[in-house]
Amino acid sequence: MSRTERLLALLQHLRRHRHPVSGAVLAADLGISLRTLYRDIATLQAQGAHLDGAPGLGYVLREGFVLPPLMFSADEVEALVLGSRWVIERGDQRLGAAARDALAKIAAVLPPALRHELDSNALLVGPADPITTGQTENHGIAAIRLAIRTEHKLHLTYRDAAGRDSERTVWPFALGFFDRVRVVVAWCALRGEIRHFRTDRIVALTPLDERYPQRRQALLKAWREREGIAADRN
């Protein structure tokens, strides 16, 4: 591994952690000595990386530092293209358009070799059955995503599998995209617990101005623990 590749790998390791990580852990992950690690840390700091920490305390990469696109590897470009193509095919209209725009922005600043990798990428998303949609699907998904992002409540008219309608005030904190359906994970005020709502069964949806009282991350953590789902490393 060249020194440039090692510096990039170190940055990538730091980006995966929100909390300080010790020099010993970083050195072990990269297969280098602590002395080399400290020298690389100093090099990155001199080049403008916002690294906080010190030997014995650990290091963390502050928010706001963005790697230039030219630092993408060929594998990373393939992952971006494949993921974006899935979103274009299986996401809602606005999310699909955003994926196209994101790819175009990345392509515009890639160096020629990586631009060729992006343009000629041969990783394809296979065909799938149409997603089941409901009355609010066209605009509702975007409204749900906004409510999740801003931690606001929603009022739903929800139709169950038996065709019965109910009025719900929910705190949406996750949206699952499956092959055939999309599912909102939310705290339901009517039931007093976390419930799952298929978006194709939402008859009507009204965003509310009121924020819900818990943080989205806390609700997501409680749901993961209930379902036995492992949290992300970061």
XYZ file of N, CA and C in Angstrom:
702
model
N 0.849 -1.198 0.000
C 0.000 0.000 0.000
C 0.879 1.240 0.000
N 0.649 2.156 -0.942
C 1.422 3.387 -0.989
C 1.018 4.305 0.164
N 1.851 5.323 0.410
C 1.530 6.252 1.516
C 0.237 7.000 1.242
N 0.007 7.370 -0.014
C -1.236 8.064 -0.360
C -2.446 7.171 -0.086
N -2.347 5.909 -0.498
C -3.441 4.971 -0.247
C -3.657 4.776 1.253
N -2.554 4.754 2.006
C -2.665 4.576 3.456
C -3.353 5.766 4.115
N -3.034 6.975 3.655
C -3.676 8.166 4.202
C -5.174 8.172 3.906
N -5.525 7.759 2.703
C -6.944 7.681 2.342
C -7.659 6.626 3.171
N -6.989 5.492 3.376
C -7.585 4.428 4.193
C -7.792 4.904 5.625
N -6.843 5.668 6.147
C -6.967 6.210 7.505
C -8.164 7.157 7.604
N -8.327 8.012 6.601
C -9.480 8.907 6.591
C -10.787 8.122 6.557
N -10.823 7.092 5.753
C -12.033 6.279 5.657
C -12.352 5.602 6.984
N -11.323 5.102 7.681
C -11.537 4.493 8.991
C -12.117 5.520 9.967
N -11.583 6.714 9.944
C -12.055 7.756 10.862
C -13.484 8.179 10.543
N -13.837 8.184 9.266
C -15.185 8.585 8.862
C -16.240 7.596 9.367
N -15.847 6.365 9.650
C -16.800 5.359 10.113
C -17.131 5.491 11.598
N -16.409 6.340 12.298
C -16.604 6.461 13.749
C -17.052 7.872 14.112
N -18.099 7.956 14.919
C -18.568 9.256 15.404
C -17.876 9.658 16.699
N -17.289 8.686 17.379
C -16.632 8.950 18.659
C -15.139 8.668 18.514
N -14.319 9.249 19.399
C -12.869 9.048 19.283
C -12.488 7.573 19.268
N -11.556 7.239 18.405
C -11.046 5.866 18.301
C -9.549 5.912 18.579
N -9.070 4.966 19.351
C -7.685 5.009 19.804
C -6.700 4.792 18.663
N -5.500 5.332 18.854
C -4.458 5.144 17.868
C -4.098 3.681 17.699
N -4.143 2.917 18.807
C -3.808 1.492 18.727
C -4.782 0.748 17.822
N -6.081 1.076 17.918
C -7.088 0.432 17.081
C -6.868 0.804 15.617
N -6.637 2.086 15.356
C -6.411 2.537 13.982
C -5.167 1.874 13.385
N -4.091 1.829 14.171
C -2.851 1.227 13.676
C -3.050 -0.254 13.375
N -3.782 -0.945 14.251
C -4.026 -2.373 14.024
C -4.876 -2.588 12.781
N -5.907 -1.758 12.597
C -6.769 -1.898 11.424
C -5.995 -1.698 10.133
N -5.032 -0.774 10.167
C -4.283 -0.444 8.956
C -3.017 -1.289 8.796
N -2.656 -2.028 9.840
C -1.461 -2.845 9.767
C -0.183 -2.040 9.782
N -0.168 -0.942 10.556
C 1.015 -0.083 10.633
C 1.390 0.117 12.099
N 2.545 0.691 12.342
C 2.990 0.953 13.705
C 2.330 2.224 14.236
N 2.334 2.360 15.564
C 1.789 3.590 16.160
C 2.588 4.815 15.709
N 3.906 4.651 15.593
C 4.733 5.768 15.166
C 4.334 6.240 13.771
N 4.102 5.275 12.864
C 3.660 5.639 11.514
C 2.286 6.287 11.556
N 1.404 5.751 12.393
C 0.063 6.328 12.500
C 0.135 7.781 12.949
N 0.921 8.074 13.980
C 1.007 9.449 14.486
C 1.577 10.382 13.417
N 2.505 9.877 12.625
C 3.061 10.683 11.538
C 1.999 10.945 10.471
N 1.193 9.924 10.165
C 0.127 10.106 9.182
C -0.948 11.061 9.684
N -1.287 10.975 10.967
C -2.255 11.902 11.556
C -1.763 13.334 11.399
N -0.480 13.559 11.712
C 0.086 14.900 11.598
C 0.048 15.390 10.152
N 0.309 14.494 9.208
C 0.273 14.858 7.786
C -1.137 15.294 7.378
N -2.140 14.523 7.784
C -3.520 14.860 7.439
C -3.932 16.187 8.060
N -3.542 16.430 9.303
C -3.871 17.697 9.948
C -3.223 18.862 9.224
N -1.983 18.670 8.776
C -1.284 19.728 8.048
C -1.934 20.017 6.707
N -2.613 19.006 6.130
C -3.269 19.177 4.838
C -4.713 19.663 4.964
N -5.145 19.946 6.196
C -6.470 20.545 6.379
C -7.547 19.646 6.921
N -7.220 18.389 7.192
C -8.235 17.506 7.772
C -8.520 17.938 9.207
N -9.786 18.038 9.554
C -10.195 18.507 10.881
C -10.200 17.340 11.865
N -9.008 16.965 12.298
C -8.847 15.830 13.201
C -8.614 16.333 14.615
N -9.459 15.914 15.535
C -9.287 16.244 16.939
C -8.755 15.026 17.674
N -7.918 15.257 18.692
C -7.432 14.148 19.488
C -5.944 14.247 19.730
N -5.441 13.255 20.464
C -4.033 13.208 20.798
C -3.677 11.794 21.211
N -2.385 11.456 21.184
C -1.978 10.119 21.625
C -2.506 9.822 23.026
N -3.102 8.639 23.197
C -3.660 8.237 24.473
C -5.107 8.619 24.665
N -5.605 9.563 23.847
C -6.998 10.017 23.973
C -7.882 9.508 22.842
N -7.289 9.250 21.695
C -8.065 8.836 20.534
C -8.257 9.979 19.566
N -8.785 9.656 18.391
C -8.944 10.646 17.330
C -10.350 10.568 16.745
N -10.852 11.728 16.320
C -12.156 11.791 15.678
C -12.086 12.819 14.552
N -12.722 12.525 13.435
C -12.773 13.445 12.299
C -13.999 14.314 12.455
N -13.809 15.607 12.605
C -14.927 16.515 12.839
C -15.843 16.584 11.636
N -17.130 16.847 11.898
C -18.112 16.988 10.823
C -17.752 18.166 9.942
N -18.082 18.024 8.667
C -17.842 19.108 7.734
C -16.664 18.854 6.817
N -15.812 17.871 7.172
C -14.687 17.559 6.286
C -15.150 16.545 5.250
N -15.011 16.888 3.988
C -15.481 16.031 2.899
C -14.310 15.649 2.017
N -14.201 14.368 1.743
C -13.150 13.917 0.834
C -13.435 14.371 -0.593
N -12.443 14.870 -1.317
C -12.661 15.217 -2.719
C -13.107 13.990 -3.506
N -13.988 14.158 -4.500
C -14.462 13.019 -5.280
C -13.356 12.221 -5.945
N -12.206 12.864 -6.251
C -11.140 12.142 -6.924
C -10.580 11.032 -6.034
N -10.941 11.018 -4.761
C -10.450 9.996 -3.854
C -11.318 8.746 -3.862
N -12.377 8.704 -4.660
C -13.172 7.488 -4.773
C -12.336 6.398 -5.435
N -12.467 5.187 -4.919
C -11.839 4.045 -5.580
C -12.804 3.521 -6.642
N -12.306 2.610 -7.501
C -13.182 2.024 -8.523
C -14.321 1.246 -7.874
N -14.027 0.538 -6.774
C -15.072 -0.206 -6.071
C -16.134 0.732 -5.504
N -15.702 1.879 -4.970
C -16.651 2.847 -4.415
C -17.541 3.439 -5.506
N -16.956 3.694 -6.675
C -17.749 4.193 -7.798
C -18.791 3.153 -8.195
N -18.405 1.891 -8.250
C -19.362 0.838 -8.590
C -20.487 0.762 -7.562
N -20.135 0.879 -6.280
C -21.149 0.837 -5.227
C -22.121 2.006 -5.364
N -21.601 3.201 -5.668
C -22.452 4.375 -5.840
C -23.397 4.207 -7.024
N -22.878 3.696 -8.128
C -23.700 3.527 -9.324
C -24.782 2.479 -9.090
N -24.399 1.337 -8.518
C -25.369 0.277 -8.285
C -26.459 0.725 -7.308
N -26.048 1.367 -6.221
C -27.034 1.861 -5.259
C -27.965 2.887 -5.870
N -27.398 3.799 -6.653
C -28.222 4.837 -7.290
C -29.200 4.234 -8.282
N -28.750 3.225 -9.030
C -29.652 2.590 -9.997
C -30.812 1.886 -9.287
N -30.545 1.296 -8.127
C -31.631 0.664 -7.371
C -32.628 1.718 -6.902
N -32.131 2.841 -6.415
C -33.020 3.912 -5.953
C -33.849 4.461 -7.109
N -33.232 4.626 -8.268
C -33.954 5.124 -9.440
C -35.097 4.190 -9.814
N -34.838 2.880 -9.705
C -35.850 1.892 -10.088
C -36.901 1.674 -9.007
N -36.492 1.705 -7.715
C -37.374 1.263 -6.639
C -37.773 2.371 -5.674
N -37.171 3.545 -5.758
C -37.546 4.642 -4.869
C -38.747 5.404 -5.408
N -39.202 6.393 -4.643
C -40.272 7.240 -5.161
C -39.710 8.183 -6.216
N -40.590 8.930 -6.894
C -40.163 9.764 -8.017
C -39.097 10.768 -7.623
N -39.305 11.470 -6.515
C -38.357 12.506 -6.096
C -37.018 11.899 -5.687
N -37.067 10.753 -5.018
C -35.830 10.109 -4.605
C -35.075 9.589 -5.827
N -35.799 9.063 -6.812
C -35.167 8.608 -8.036
C -34.499 9.748 -8.788
N -35.195 10.888 -8.858
C -34.614 12.056 -9.524
C -33.375 12.548 -8.778
N -33.419 12.498 -7.447
C -32.266 12.916 -6.650
C -31.072 12.000 -6.894
N -31.332 10.699 -7.063
C -30.248 9.753 -7.343
C -29.598 10.065 -8.689
N -30.418 10.380 -9.699
C -29.863 10.748 -11.011
C -29.004 12.011 -10.904
N -29.515 13.010 -10.173
C -28.779 14.262 -10.017
C -27.461 14.045 -9.279
N -27.503 13.189 -8.250
C -26.289 12.923 -7.485
C -25.225 12.259 -8.358
N -25.646 11.298 -9.177
C -24.697 10.648 -10.073
C -24.100 11.644 -11.068
N -24.937 12.539 -11.569
C -24.451 13.536 -12.527
C -23.428 14.468 -11.872
N -23.673 14.848 -10.622
C -22.730 15.728 -9.917
C -21.403 15.017 -9.669
N -21.483 13.745 -9.287
C -20.262 12.977 -9.061
C -19.483 12.823 -10.367
N -20.194 12.491 -11.440
C -19.540 12.303 -12.730
C -18.831 13.563 -13.201
N -19.407 14.725 -12.897
C -18.860 15.992 -13.384
C -17.498 16.315 -12.793
N -17.180 15.768 -11.625
C -15.913 16.137 -10.981
C -14.942 14.962 -10.866
N -15.314 13.806 -11.379
C -14.391 12.674 -11.346
C -13.269 12.854 -12.367
N -12.083 12.360 -12.058
C -11.018 12.373 -13.065
C -11.387 11.418 -14.202
N -10.766 11.589 -15.376
C -11.176 10.828 -16.566
C -11.266 9.321 -16.363
N -10.299 8.709 -15.679
C -10.300 7.251 -15.529
C -11.520 6.779 -14.735
N -11.818 7.481 -13.658
C -12.969 7.084 -12.851
C -14.279 7.474 -13.529
N -14.258 8.548 -14.286
C -15.463 8.915 -15.056
C -15.798 7.805 -16.043
N -14.772 7.235 -16.647
C -15.009 6.112 -17.565
C -15.591 4.926 -16.814
N -15.088 4.660 -15.593
C -15.618 3.560 -14.786
C -17.100 3.775 -14.506
N -17.482 5.021 -14.221
C -18.887 5.323 -13.928
C -19.750 5.165 -15.177
N -19.269 5.745 -16.304
C -20.068 5.716 -17.536
C -20.227 4.308 -18.096
N -19.207 3.461 -17.883
C -19.240 2.124 -18.474
C -19.602 1.045 -17.453
N -20.079 1.461 -16.303
C -20.369 0.500 -15.237
C -21.379 -0.541 -15.702
N -21.060 -1.822 -15.431
C -21.904 -2.917 -15.927
C -22.659 -3.638 -14.811
N -22.755 -3.029 -13.627
C -23.543 -3.611 -12.542
C -24.983 -3.139 -12.695
N -25.895 -4.079 -12.876
C -27.269 -3.746 -13.220
C -28.234 -4.166 -12.109
N -29.335 -3.464 -12.016
C -30.416 -3.827 -11.104
C -31.410 -4.673 -11.879
N -31.665 -5.871 -11.396
C -32.551 -6.780 -12.111
C -34.002 -6.360 -12.031
N -34.826 -6.854 -12.957
C -36.253 -6.518 -12.955
C -36.952 -7.097 -11.725
N -38.005 -6.428 -11.291
C -38.765 -6.877 -10.124
C -40.236 -6.592 -10.353
N -41.079 -7.229 -9.545
C -42.517 -6.978 -9.640
C -42.815 -5.525 -9.299
N -43.881 -4.960 -9.868
C -44.243 -3.577 -9.553
C -44.515 -3.400 -8.067
N -44.144 -2.230 -7.541
C -44.407 -1.920 -6.138
C -45.890 -1.619 -5.962
N -46.485 -2.185 -4.913
C -47.881 -1.910 -4.609
C -48.012 -0.471 -4.140
N -48.895 0.287 -4.761
C -49.052 1.702 -4.420
C -50.479 1.985 -3.972
N -50.624 3.080 -3.228
C -51.931 3.475 -2.725
C -52.325 4.862 -3.197
N -53.370 5.392 -2.597
C -53.925 6.673 -3.045
C -52.963 7.837 -2.824
N -52.145 7.776 -1.766
C -51.265 8.897 -1.431
C -49.829 8.678 -1.894
N -49.597 7.623 -2.657
C -48.223 7.210 -2.939
C -47.406 8.273 -3.662
N -47.989 8.947 -4.649
C -47.212 9.869 -5.469
C -46.567 10.994 -4.679
N -47.324 11.616 -3.786
C -46.770 12.713 -2.994
C -46.508 12.316 -1.554
N -47.124 11.214 -1.106
C -47.040 10.841 0.299
C -45.665 10.408 0.749
N -44.932 9.681 -0.102
C -43.617 9.198 0.291
C -42.679 10.369 0.577
N -42.715 11.380 -0.268
C -41.864 12.555 -0.047
C -42.236 13.250 1.261
N -43.533 13.331 1.555
C -43.986 13.948 2.802
C -43.545 13.135 4.012
N -43.587 11.822 3.887
C -43.144 10.952 4.982
C -41.644 11.120 5.203
N -40.876 11.141 4.122
C -39.429 11.308 4.266
C -39.092 12.644 4.923
N -39.834 13.699 4.570
C -39.604 15.009 5.184
C -39.955 14.983 6.670
N -41.047 14.334 7.017
C -41.446 14.241 8.422
C -40.396 13.485 9.238
N -39.837 12.434 8.668
C -38.787 11.687 9.357
C -37.560 12.564 9.544
N -37.181 13.270 8.488
C -35.986 14.104 8.530
C -36.108 15.218 9.561
N -37.294 15.817 9.673
C -37.497 16.955 10.568
C -38.110 16.567 11.904
N -38.379 15.261 12.101
C -38.937 14.738 13.353
C -40.286 15.385 13.678
N -41.179 15.388 12.693
C -42.529 15.929 12.866
C -43.569 14.809 12.815
N -44.676 15.077 13.486
C -45.771 14.113 13.521
C -46.558 14.129 12.207
N -47.247 13.023 11.951
C -48.149 12.906 10.812
C -49.512 12.430 11.303
N -50.555 12.896 10.623
C -51.888 12.332 10.857
C -52.245 11.464 9.660
N -52.611 10.214 9.942
C -52.926 9.270 8.876
C -54.360 8.785 8.973
N -54.965 8.566 7.827
C -56.141 7.702 7.740
C -55.618 6.399 7.175
N -55.676 5.346 8.004
C -55.026 4.092 7.630
C -56.048 2.978 7.472
N -55.923 2.219 6.408
C -56.844 1.123 6.106
C -56.136 -0.212 6.341
N -56.683 -1.030 7.230
C -56.027 -2.303 7.539
C -56.352 -3.355 6.473
N -55.844 -4.571 6.689
C -56.011 -5.633 5.693
C -57.466 -6.025 5.495
N -58.300 -5.761 6.503
C -59.726 -6.103 6.406
C -60.554 -4.975 5.803
N -59.908 -3.860 5.439
C -60.620 -2.747 4.823
C -61.187 -1.747 5.811
N -60.833 -1.846 7.098
C -61.314 -0.916 8.112
C -60.388 0.288 8.201
N -60.975 1.491 8.239
C -60.192 2.719 8.350
C -60.075 3.151 9.803
N -58.931 3.734 10.132
C -58.732 4.308 11.465
C -57.912 5.577 11.328
N -58.089 6.483 12.289
C -57.346 7.740 12.300
C -56.155 7.586 13.251
N -54.983 7.923 12.784
C -53.767 7.740 13.586
C -52.909 8.999 13.580
N -52.366 9.346 14.727
C -51.282 10.319 14.807
C -50.020 9.530 15.112
N -49.030 9.675 14.248
C -47.828 8.852 14.370
C -46.577 9.721 14.385
N -45.519 9.130 14.938
C -44.196 9.754 14.926
C -43.307 8.925 14.010
N -43.193 9.256 12.754
C -42.427 8.420 11.821
C -40.925 8.592 12.023
N -40.203 7.473 12.083
C -38.754 7.591 12.266
C -37.958 6.688 11.329
N -38.623 5.892 10.500
C -37.903 5.075 9.508
C -38.850 4.719 8.381
N -38.273 4.484 7.203
C -39.059 4.101 6.032
C -38.326 2.970 5.329
N -38.961 1.796 5.284
C -38.340 0.637 4.663
C -38.798 0.452 3.230
N -37.839 0.253 2.328
C -38.129 0.017 0.915
C -37.926 -1.472 0.629
N -39.015 -2.180 0.396
C -38.961 -3.601 0.087
C -39.271 -3.806 -1.399
N -39.155 -5.045 -1.858
C -39.369 -5.317 -3.279
C -40.774 -4.949 -3.737
N -41.777 -5.243 -2.901
C -43.162 -5.020 -3.317
C -43.856 -3.872 -2.603
N -43.415 -3.542 -1.397
C -44.098 -2.509 -0.606
C -43.081 -1.594 0.071
N -43.608 -0.477 0.576
C -42.825 0.421 1.411
C -43.518 0.492 2.766
N -42.736 0.514 3.826
C -43.303 0.430 5.171
C -42.755 1.555 6.041
N -43.661 2.303 6.680
C -43.279 3.342 7.631
C -43.188 2.703 9.016
N -42.092 2.963 9.704
C -41.952 2.542 11.096
C -42.174 3.786 11.952
N -43.146 3.719 12.863
C -43.532 4.917 13.607
C -44.098 4.554 14.976
N -43.978 5.501 15.904
C -44.691 5.380 17.172
C -46.136 5.779 16.914
N -47.064 4.919 17.296
C -48.483 5.170 17.068
C -49.125 5.632 18.369
N -49.665 6.852 18.382
C -50.289 7.386 19.595
C -51.546 6.603 19.958
N -52.260 6.084 18.958
C -53.486 5.334 19.215
C -53.190 4.032 19.950
N -52.155 3.322 19.533
C -51.812 2.030 20.133
C -50.807 2.138 21.270
N -50.123 3.287 21.362
C -49.142 3.454 22.426
C -47.915 2.587 22.270
N -47.520 2.326 21.031
C -46.349 1.494 20.770
C -45.867 1.715 19.339
N -44.700 1.177 19.047
C -44.154 1.260 17.691
C -44.922 0.302 16.788
N -45.371 0.830 15.651
C -46.123 0.014 14.694
C -45.548 0.202 13.296
N -45.942 -0.709 12.394
C -45.525 -0.645 10.989
C -46.746 -0.346 10.125
N -46.588 0.580 9.182
C -47.693 0.992 8.315
C -47.273 0.871 6.852
N -47.974 0.052 6.108
C -47.724 -0.041 4.665
C -48.203 1.238 3.994
N -47.342 1.825 3.161
C -47.714 3.096 2.546
C -48.871 2.961 1.571
N -49.063 1.767 0.972
C -50.167 1.601 0.029
C -51.519 1.531 0.744
N -51.516 1.428 2.083
C -52.761 1.406 2.848
C -53.049 2.744 3.530
N -52.212 3.736 3.270
C -52.470 5.078 3.806
C -53.462 5.769 2.866
N -54.673 5.993 3.354
C -55.736 6.590 2.541
C -55.560 8.101 2.443
N -55.159 8.716 3.551
C -54.931 10.162 3.581
C -53.796 10.449 4.552
N -53.058 11.515 4.259
C -51.887 11.860 5.067
C -51.812 13.369 5.227
N -51.663 13.844 6.467
C -51.530 15.276 6.731
C -50.318 15.532 7.610
N -49.315 16.253 7.115
C -48.178 16.616 7.958
C -48.633 17.588 9.051
N -48.141 17.402 10.258
C -48.481 18.268 11.375
C -47.296 19.165 11.712
N -47.598 20.372 12.237
C -46.538 21.317 12.590
C -45.791 20.895 13.857
N -46.375 20.002 14.631
C -45.810 19.627 15.926
C -44.686 18.605 15.780
N -43.556 18.899 16.418
C -42.466 17.927 16.466
C -42.780 16.862 17.506
N -42.306 15.650 17.275
C -42.540 14.650 18.311
C -41.479 14.774 19.408
N -41.836 14.354 20.637
C -41.009 14.678 21.800
C -39.707 13.912 21.932
N -39.547 12.795 21.251
C -38.302 12.037 21.322
C -37.473 12.243 20.065
N -36.165 12.039 20.187
C -35.319 12.129 19.022
C -35.488 10.890 18.150
N -35.370 11.096 16.848
C -35.526 9.991 15.897
C -34.565 8.846 16.212
N -33.327 9.186 16.572
C -32.325 8.161 16.831
C -32.709 7.295 18.029
N -33.338 7.909 19.052
C -33.755 7.140 20.228
C -34.867 6.164 19.869
N -35.808 6.607 19.044
C -36.887 5.725 18.603
C -36.336 4.584 17.745
N -35.401 4.913 16.874
C -34.797 3.892 16.014
C -34.042 2.857 16.848
N -33.339 3.324 17.878
C -32.608 2.414 18.752
C -33.566 1.475 19.487
N -34.672 2.041 20.009
C -35.661 1.220 20.721
C -36.276 0.179 19.794
N -36.558 0.571 18.556
C -37.131 -0.369 17.583
C -36.145 -1.484 17.241
N -34.879 -1.115 17.028
C -33.866 -2.121 16.712
C -33.725 -3.130 17.849
N -33.735 -2.621 19.079
C -33.613 -3.525 20.223
C -34.819 -4.459 20.307
N -35.998 -3.919 20.037
C -37.201 -4.747 20.082
C -37.183 -5.821 19.013
N -36.708 -5.456 17.833
C -36.711 -6.389 16.708
C -35.448 -7.247 16.637
N -34.472 -6.948 17.505
C -33.232 -7.707 17.476
C -32.371 -7.401 16.278
N -32.424 -6.147 15.812
C -31.661 -5.722 14.640
C -30.395 -5.050 15.104
N -29.257 -5.483 14.573
C -27.966 -4.902 14.959
C -27.860 -3.484 14.437
N -27.323 -2.599 15.261
C -27.124 -1.204 14.850
C -25.896 -1.100 13.952
N -25.837 0.004 13.187
C -24.661 0.251 12.353
C -23.437 0.466 13.248
N -22.283 0.238 12.686
C -21.050 0.411 13.459
C -20.911 1.817 13.992
N -21.367 2.814 13.236
C -21.213 4.190 13.675
C -22.467 4.678 14.341
